[in-house]
């Protein structure tokens, strides 16, 4: 089937699980009660994605406070007690980040419980998201390695360890989130793609599809302001995509709907599956199925039909729950419409 549907990854957390509309929300409970609440929220979103008609499901990242720090909590060598304020994404916004203080090592499984829970509760294919090495490096303060490339490679090894375990849990797609790729394009070419490939090593041989998600960030005010400085045409992908096309990564998730990315840049991803963002996560206006089908049609000029997936621009974590729900339905309905509209093109 063409134009299969999936989301970038995250979904809003219910008010009974965590604070709403926040990127680093506080949990509403702790201990076993919190563990149970995370899984119940996951179940709710599995059902919502199935009801909407999506093809490849995620856990909505209901079990992690933030898409980067959720992973770091299981890494030895990181001081979470003494967080420091740091400008991240080239100082676009400030965040309280943990510090790398010793050689890195996994304490154990990171996402085993939620991956197995997701696998147990849907018959559909499932995707699991992990932060990419460069994005992790950009979201911690390094007091030990002293070199971003070396630190990225150290994280890549840990990510690979967890990713292989996720493959054994029955995950079909593993996606690394690398919003930092759009910020440090020189580093992407120097060591970013190499670190990403290290994180994804052997996954294809284990029967798992590998993906990378590169976006211009959540729809939070700091990002909206930053996007205004990027000019009429956002051409960051132009430098990154040829390197990704030459890499072992199989799928690329990118922004399209309401984005200033010139759609012809998608043609640079020859040989890759392209997860086209047809849902804007920076706006509460819900796309109509016609709009979604139109965006798919635009992408179809540059991406072969069997390579084209319909996706969201980015995660929906900070959004309103009802809006996110409606956008899931629009995504599936729009892809269905596109299948009929472009059936014989
Ligand atoms: Zn994103």
Tab-separated table of C-alpha atoms and ligand atoms in Angstrom:
chain	number	residue	atom	x	y	z
A	1	UNK	CA	0.000	0.000	0.000
A	2	UNK	CA	1.256	3.468	-0.794
A	3	UNK	CA	1.201	6.508	1.494
A	4	UNK	CA	1.300	4.558	4.725
A	5	UNK	CA	0.747	6.701	7.796
A	6	UNK	CA	2.756	7.219	10.966
A	7	UNK	CA	3.605	10.074	13.341
A	8	UNK	CA	6.957	11.671	14.180
A	9	UNK	CA	6.701	10.233	17.686
A	10	UNK	CA	5.328	12.081	20.672
A	11	UNK	CA	1.722	12.781	21.654
A	12	UNK	CA	0.271	14.982	24.428
A	13	UNK	CA	0.220	13.522	27.914
A	14	UNK	CA	-3.196	13.403	29.628
A	15	UNK	CA	-3.646	15.887	32.484
A	16	UNK	CA	-3.756	13.032	35.005
A	17	UNK	CA	-0.282	11.883	33.910
A	18	UNK	CA	1.699	15.110	33.639
A	19	UNK	CA	1.398	18.864	33.278
A	20	UNK	CA	-0.117	19.780	29.931
A	21	UNK	CA	1.317	21.953	27.152
A	22	UNK	CA	4.903	21.676	28.403
A	23	UNK	CA	8.115	20.274	26.917
A	24	UNK	CA	9.524	19.282	30.318
A	25	UNK	CA	6.304	18.553	32.250
A	26	UNK	CA	6.203	17.513	35.895
A	27	UNK	CA	4.673	14.087	36.530
A	28	UNK	CA	1.454	14.032	38.553
A	29	UNK	CA	2.426	10.967	40.593
A	30	UNK	CA	5.478	8.858	41.437
A	31	UNK	CA	6.645	5.288	42.029
A	32	UNK	CA	4.444	2.370	40.970
A	33	UNK	CA	1.472	4.690	40.544
A	34	UNK	CA	3.370	6.740	37.944
A	35	UNK	CA	4.602	3.608	36.142
A	36	UNK	CA	1.005	2.405	35.865
A	37	UNK	CA	-0.277	5.814	34.734
A	38	UNK	CA	2.339	5.933	31.930
A	39	UNK	CA	1.193	2.588	30.560
A	40	UNK	CA	-2.480	3.542	30.782
A	41	UNK	CA	-1.778	6.723	28.824
A	42	UNK	CA	0.114	4.641	26.270
A	43	UNK	CA	-2.878	2.347	25.909
A	44	UNK	CA	-5.152	5.317	25.316
A	45	UNK	CA	-2.948	6.558	22.457
A	46	UNK	CA	-2.559	3.111	20.910
A	47	UNK	CA	-6.341	2.988	20.691
A	48	UNK	CA	-6.537	6.535	19.326
A	49	UNK	CA	-3.963	5.835	16.608
A	50	UNK	CA	-5.730	2.613	15.647
A	51	UNK	CA	-9.143	4.300	15.602
A	52	UNK	CA	-7.766	7.096	13.438
A	53	UNK	CA	-6.496	4.436	11.041
A	54	UNK	CA	-2.721	4.902	11.271
A	55	UNK	CA	-0.519	2.113	9.922
A	56	UNK	CA	2.646	2.353	12.038
A	57	UNK	CA	2.091	3.204	15.716
A	58	UNK	CA	4.263	4.707	18.447
A	59	UNK	CA	3.897	4.769	22.244
A	60	UNK	CA	3.397	8.525	21.997
A	61	UNK	CA	6.442	8.850	24.284
A	62	UNK	CA	4.067	8.784	27.261
A	63	UNK	CA	6.730	7.284	29.521
A	64	UNK	CA	9.393	9.950	29.131
A	65	UNK	CA	9.444	13.440	30.527
A	66	UNK	CA	11.390	14.691	27.505
A	67	UNK	CA	12.579	12.929	24.370
A	68	UNK	CA	16.259	13.336	25.222
A	69	UNK	CA	16.332	13.177	29.011
A	70	UNK	CA	14.163	10.035	29.053
A	71	UNK	CA	17.118	8.176	27.572
A	72	UNK	CA	19.767	9.878	29.687
A	73	UNK	CA	18.106	8.822	32.935
A	74	UNK	CA	19.352	5.270	32.294
A	75	UNK	CA	22.932	6.276	31.507
A	76	UNK	CA	25.733	5.930	34.045
A	77	UNK	CA	28.284	8.766	34.025
A	78	UNK	CA	25.611	11.469	34.000
A	79	UNK	CA	24.930	13.720	36.953
A	80	UNK	CA	21.215	14.423	37.013
A	81	UNK	CA	21.274	15.976	40.473
A	82	UNK	CA	23.387	18.980	39.537
A	83	UNK	CA	21.783	20.287	36.364
A	84	UNK	CA	23.152	23.439	34.790
A	85	UNK	CA	21.519	26.020	32.562
A	86	UNK	CA	22.770	25.845	28.987
A	87	UNK	CA	21.840	27.460	25.694
A	88	UNK	CA	20.898	24.611	23.341
A	89	UNK	CA	20.349	24.377	19.536
A	90	UNK	CA	22.993	27.099	19.020
A	91	UNK	CA	21.602	29.081	21.961
A	92	UNK	CA	18.049	29.224	20.559
A	93	UNK	CA	16.687	28.491	24.009
A	94	UNK	CA	17.899	27.823	27.518
A	95	UNK	CA	17.364	24.535	29.257
A	96	UNK	CA	18.424	22.946	32.528
A	97	UNK	CA	20.597	20.070	31.408
A	98	UNK	CA	22.391	17.212	33.212
A	99	UNK	CA	26.174	16.925	33.094
A	100	UNK	CA	28.407	14.206	31.676
A	101	UNK	CA	30.957	13.601	34.445
A	102	UNK	CA	32.422	10.127	33.763
A	103	UNK	CA	32.671	7.452	31.023
A	104	UNK	CA	29.205	6.580	29.734
A	105	UNK	CA	27.545	3.225	30.216
A	106	UNK	CA	23.952	1.969	30.158
A	107	UNK	CA	22.570	1.080	33.601
A	108	UNK	CA	20.241	-1.407	31.953
A	109	UNK	CA	17.285	-1.350	29.587
A	110	UNK	CA	15.906	2.107	28.849
A	111	UNK	CA	12.604	1.582	27.056
A	112	UNK	CA	12.055	-2.173	27.388
A	113	UNK	CA	8.854	-1.955	29.440
A	114	UNK	CA	7.047	0.482	27.150
A	115	UNK	CA	8.256	-1.194	23.935
A	116	UNK	CA	7.007	-4.598	25.064
A	117	UNK	CA	3.765	-3.020	26.269
A	118	UNK	CA	3.253	-1.388	22.876
A	119	UNK	CA	4.063	-4.672	21.109
A	120	UNK	CA	1.594	-6.563	23.276
A	121	UNK	CA	-1.306	-4.197	22.640
A	122	UNK	CA	-1.446	-3.754	18.882
A	123	UNK	CA	-1.252	-6.035	15.866
A	124	UNK	CA	-0.017	-3.171	13.699
A	125	UNK	CA	3.595	-2.350	13.018
A	126	UNK	CA	5.287	-0.275	15.693
A	127	UNK	CA	7.946	2.392	15.622
A	128	UNK	CA	10.138	3.374	18.518
A	129	UNK	CA	11.909	6.733	18.743
A	130	UNK	CA	15.273	7.441	20.326
A	131	UNK	CA	17.154	10.736	20.480
A	132	UNK	CA	19.977	10.915	17.939
A	133	UNK	CA	23.606	11.180	19.117
A	134	UNK	CA	24.125	14.776	17.959
A	135	UNK	CA	20.904	15.962	19.566
A	136	UNK	CA	21.850	14.281	22.847
A	137	UNK	CA	25.279	15.947	22.751
A	138	UNK	CA	23.507	19.270	22.279
A	139	UNK	CA	21.255	18.657	25.291
A	140	UNK	CA	23.871	17.807	27.949
A	141	UNK	CA	26.771	19.709	29.479
A	142	UNK	CA	30.027	17.823	28.873
A	143	UNK	CA	32.524	17.840	31.752
A	144	UNK	CA	34.354	14.664	30.757
A	145	UNK	CA	34.929	13.924	27.047
A	146	UNK	CA	35.895	17.432	25.919
A	147	UNK	CA	35.036	16.729	22.281
A	148	UNK	CA	31.550	16.722	20.743
A	149	UNK	CA	32.350	14.077	18.109
A	150	UNK	CA	33.840	11.682	20.683
A	151	UNK	CA	30.901	12.240	23.021
A	152	UNK	CA	28.461	11.598	20.144
A	153	UNK	CA	30.198	8.326	19.315
A	154	UNK	CA	30.027	7.259	22.973
A	155	UNK	CA	26.282	7.946	23.036
A	156	UNK	CA	25.861	6.220	19.652
A	157	UNK	CA	27.236	2.992	21.130
A	158	UNK	CA	24.730	3.129	23.991
A	159	UNK	CA	21.876	3.944	21.611
A	160	UNK	CA	22.825	0.961	19.478
A	161	UNK	CA	22.807	-1.313	22.521
A	162	UNK	CA	19.276	-0.199	23.397
A	163	UNK	CA	18.133	-0.274	19.756
A	164	UNK	CA	19.221	-3.906	19.334
A	165	UNK	CA	17.266	-4.786	22.458
A	166	UNK	CA	14.241	-2.953	21.046
A	167	UNK	CA	14.569	-5.063	17.901
A	168	UNK	CA	14.377	-8.164	20.091
A	169	UNK	CA	11.261	-6.684	21.744
A	170	UNK	CA	9.542	-6.809	18.344
A	171	UNK	CA	9.855	-3.189	17.248
A	172	UNK	CA	9.542	-2.780	13.446
A	173	UNK	CA	11.025	0.698	12.972
A	174	UNK	CA	13.599	2.536	15.071
A	175	UNK	CA	13.788	6.257	14.502
A	176	UNK	CA	16.522	8.549	15.746
A	177	UNK	CA	15.432	12.138	16.314
A	178	UNK	CA	18.033	14.633	15.138
A	179	UNK	CA	16.573	18.173	15.209
A	180	UNK	CA	20.158	19.340	15.886
A	181	UNK	CA	21.052	18.310	12.302
A	182	UNK	CA	19.313	21.465	11.055
A	183	UNK	CA	21.416	23.631	13.351
A	184	UNK	CA	24.966	22.281	12.963
A	185	UNK	CA	25.145	21.332	9.304
A	186	UNK	CA	28.981	21.361	9.214
A	187	UNK	CA	29.113	18.909	12.118
A	188	UNK	CA	26.520	16.698	10.416
A	189	UNK	CA	28.925	16.184	7.530
A	190	UNK	CA	32.000	15.890	9.772
A	191	UNK	CA	30.661	13.362	12.313
A	192	UNK	CA	26.839	13.574	12.681
A	193	UNK	CA	25.894	11.023	10.037
A	194	UNK	CA	28.755	8.745	11.113
A	195	UNK	CA	27.475	8.767	14.708
A	196	UNK	CA	23.939	8.142	13.479
A	197	UNK	CA	25.077	5.129	11.464
A	198	UNK	CA	26.909	3.808	14.519
A	199	UNK	CA	23.682	4.105	16.523
A	200	UNK	CA	21.819	2.185	13.807
A	201	UNK	CA	24.510	-0.460	13.239
A	202	UNK	CA	23.206	-3.986	12.457
A	203	UNK	CA	19.543	-3.007	12.886
A	204	UNK	CA	18.711	-3.611	9.215
A	205	UNK	CA	20.209	-7.093	9.496
A	206	UNK	CA	17.919	-7.672	12.497
A	207	UNK	CA	14.899	-6.899	10.311
A	208	UNK	CA	14.295	-3.405	11.682
A	209	UNK	CA	13.803	-0.349	9.484
A	210	UNK	CA	16.036	2.549	10.476
A	211	UNK	CA	14.802	6.127	10.322
A	212	UNK	CA	15.965	9.611	11.166
A	213	UNK	CA	13.658	12.532	11.949
A	214	UNK	CA	14.978	16.005	11.176
A	215	UNK	CA	12.756	18.956	11.853
A	216	UNK	CA	12.661	22.599	12.826
A	217	UNK	CA	11.392	21.786	16.287
A	218	UNK	CA	8.179	21.721	18.273
A	219	UNK	CA	5.701	24.549	17.882
A	220	UNK	CA	6.982	26.393	20.955
A	221	UNK	CA	7.511	30.197	20.919
A	222	UNK	CA	11.362	30.010	20.853
A	223	UNK	CA	11.190	27.890	17.704
A	224	UNK	CA	8.565	30.056	16.051
A	225	UNK	CA	10.849	33.079	16.626
A	226	UNK	CA	13.899	31.205	15.320
A	227	UNK	CA	12.069	30.158	12.160
A	228	UNK	CA	11.418	33.833	11.411
A	229	UNK	CA	15.194	34.339	11.152
A	230	UNK	CA	15.697	31.576	8.594
A	231	UNK	CA	14.510	33.583	5.618
A	232	UNK	CA	12.073	32.802	2.822
A	233	UNK	CA	13.546	29.434	1.962
A	234	UNK	CA	14.808	26.977	4.549
A	235	UNK	CA	17.650	25.186	2.778
A	236	UNK	CA	19.365	23.344	5.681
A	237	UNK	CA	18.181	20.014	4.267
A	238	UNK	CA	20.061	20.736	1.061
A	239	UNK	CA	23.385	20.148	2.824
A	240	UNK	CA	22.238	17.245	4.961
A	241	UNK	CA	20.218	15.122	2.547
A	242	UNK	CA	23.010	14.105	0.143
A	243	UNK	CA	24.974	12.753	3.129
A	244	UNK	CA	21.896	10.878	4.346
A	245	UNK	CA	21.202	9.540	0.859
A	246	UNK	CA	24.707	8.062	0.888
A	247	UNK	CA	24.225	6.620	4.401
A	248	UNK	CA	22.852	3.287	5.616
A	249	UNK	CA	19.757	4.931	7.167
A	250	UNK	CA	16.618	3.782	5.330
A	251	UNK	CA	13.960	6.402	6.112
A	252	UNK	CA	13.991	10.181	6.546
A	253	UNK	CA	11.202	12.063	8.327
A	254	UNK	CA	11.005	15.733	7.382
A	255	UNK	CA	8.873	18.875	7.622
A	256	UNK	CA	6.680	19.912	4.717
A	257	UNK	CA	3.213	21.293	5.591
A	258	UNK	CA	3.364	25.099	6.213
A	259	UNK	CA	7.144	24.837	6.197
A	260	UNK	CA	9.462	27.055	4.184
A	261	UNK	CA	11.406	24.016	3.049
A	262	UNK	CA	11.522	23.958	-0.771
A	263	UNK	CA	9.790	20.641	-1.615
A	264	UNK	CA	12.262	19.874	-4.426
A	265	UNK	CA	14.907	19.183	-1.746
A	266	UNK	CA	13.114	15.867	-1.159
A	267	UNK	CA	14.530	14.730	-4.505
A	268	UNK	CA	17.947	14.647	-2.803
A	269	UNK	CA	16.839	11.609	-0.811
A	270	UNK	CA	16.992	9.148	-3.658
A	271	UNK	CA	16.780	5.547	-2.542
A	272	UNK	CA	15.263	6.419	0.834
A	273	UNK	CA	11.747	6.179	2.198
A	274	UNK	CA	10.534	9.722	2.819
A	275	UNK	CA	8.185	10.427	5.728
A	276	UNK	CA	6.605	13.653	4.557
A	277	UNK	CA	5.264	15.983	7.242
A	278	UNK	CA	1.699	16.639	6.129
A	279	UNK	CA	0.486	17.779	9.560
A	280	UNK	CA	1.652	21.081	11.048
A	281	UNK	CA	2.359	20.734	14.778
A	282	UNK	CA	2.908	24.455	15.316
A	283	UNK	CA	-0.743	25.293	14.624
A	284	UNK	CA	-3.946	24.184	16.312
A	285	UNK	CA	-5.829	24.504	13.024
A	286	UNK	CA	-6.663	20.951	12.017
A	287	UNK	CA	-5.776	20.116	8.415
A	288	UNK	CA	-8.584	18.942	6.163
A	289	UNK	CA	-8.137	15.617	4.358
A	290	UNK	CA	-7.983	17.651	1.109
A	291	UNK	CA	-5.035	19.700	2.409
A	292	UNK	CA	-3.230	16.538	3.478
A	293	UNK	CA	-3.843	14.948	0.075
A	294	UNK	CA	-2.604	18.156	-1.626
A	295	UNK	CA	0.650	18.070	0.374
A	296	UNK	CA	1.141	14.417	-0.539
A	297	UNK	CA	0.547	15.398	-4.166
A	298	UNK	CA	3.262	18.081	-3.981
A	299	UNK	CA	5.738	15.625	-2.465
A	300	UNK	CA	4.832	13.079	-5.130
A	301	UNK	CA	6.559	15.290	-7.693
A	302	UNK	CA	9.873	14.551	-5.976
A	303	UNK	CA	9.413	11.227	-4.163
A	304	UNK	CA	8.461	7.906	-5.820
A	305	UNK	CA	5.003	6.780	-4.663
A	306	UNK	CA	6.238	3.533	-3.087
A	307	UNK	CA	8.745	5.576	-1.014
A	308	UNK	CA	6.272	8.162	0.248
A	309	UNK	CA	4.842	7.922	3.779
A	310	UNK	CA	2.453	10.468	5.315
A	311	UNK	CA	3.620	11.735	8.703
A	312	UNK	CA	3.457	14.698	11.085
A	313	UNK	CA	6.042	17.507	10.871
A	314	UNK	CA	7.268	16.812	14.383
A	315	UNK	CA	6.120	15.479	17.729
A	316	UNK	CA	2.812	16.676	19.190
A	317	UNK	CA	3.803	16.505	22.893
A	318	UNK	CA	3.072	20.153	23.799
A	319	UNK	CA	-0.255	20.271	21.921
A	320	UNK	CA	-3.815	20.140	23.112
A	321	UNK	CA	-5.010	16.555	23.385
A	322	UNK	CA	-8.202	17.012	21.390
A	323	UNK	CA	-6.356	18.868	18.648
A	324	UNK	CA	-3.759	16.088	18.417
A	325	UNK	CA	-6.551	13.525	18.217
A	326	UNK	CA	-8.207	15.440	15.364
A	327	UNK	CA	-4.879	15.749	13.548
A	328	UNK	CA	-4.364	11.972	13.709
A	329	UNK	CA	-7.729	11.527	12.019
A	330	UNK	CA	-6.884	14.149	9.377
A	331	UNK	CA	-3.583	12.394	8.664
A	332	UNK	CA	-5.234	9.036	8.023
A	333	UNK	CA	-8.187	10.474	6.103
A	334	UNK	CA	-5.905	12.602	3.922
A	335	UNK	CA	-3.642	9.670	3.071
A	336	UNK	CA	-6.696	7.609	2.142
A	337	UNK	CA	-7.935	10.394	-0.117
A	338	UNK	CA	-4.488	10.663	-1.725
A	339	UNK	CA	-4.457	6.914	-2.417
A	340	UNK	CA	-7.683	7.305	-4.398
A	341	UNK	CA	-6.672	10.569	-6.053
A	342	UNK	CA	-3.205	9.462	-7.179
A	343	UNK	CA	-4.023	5.787	-7.756
A	344	UNK	CA	-2.868	5.750	-11.358
A	345	UNK	CA	-0.180	8.392	-11.510
B	1	LIG	ZN1	10.765	17.085	15.395
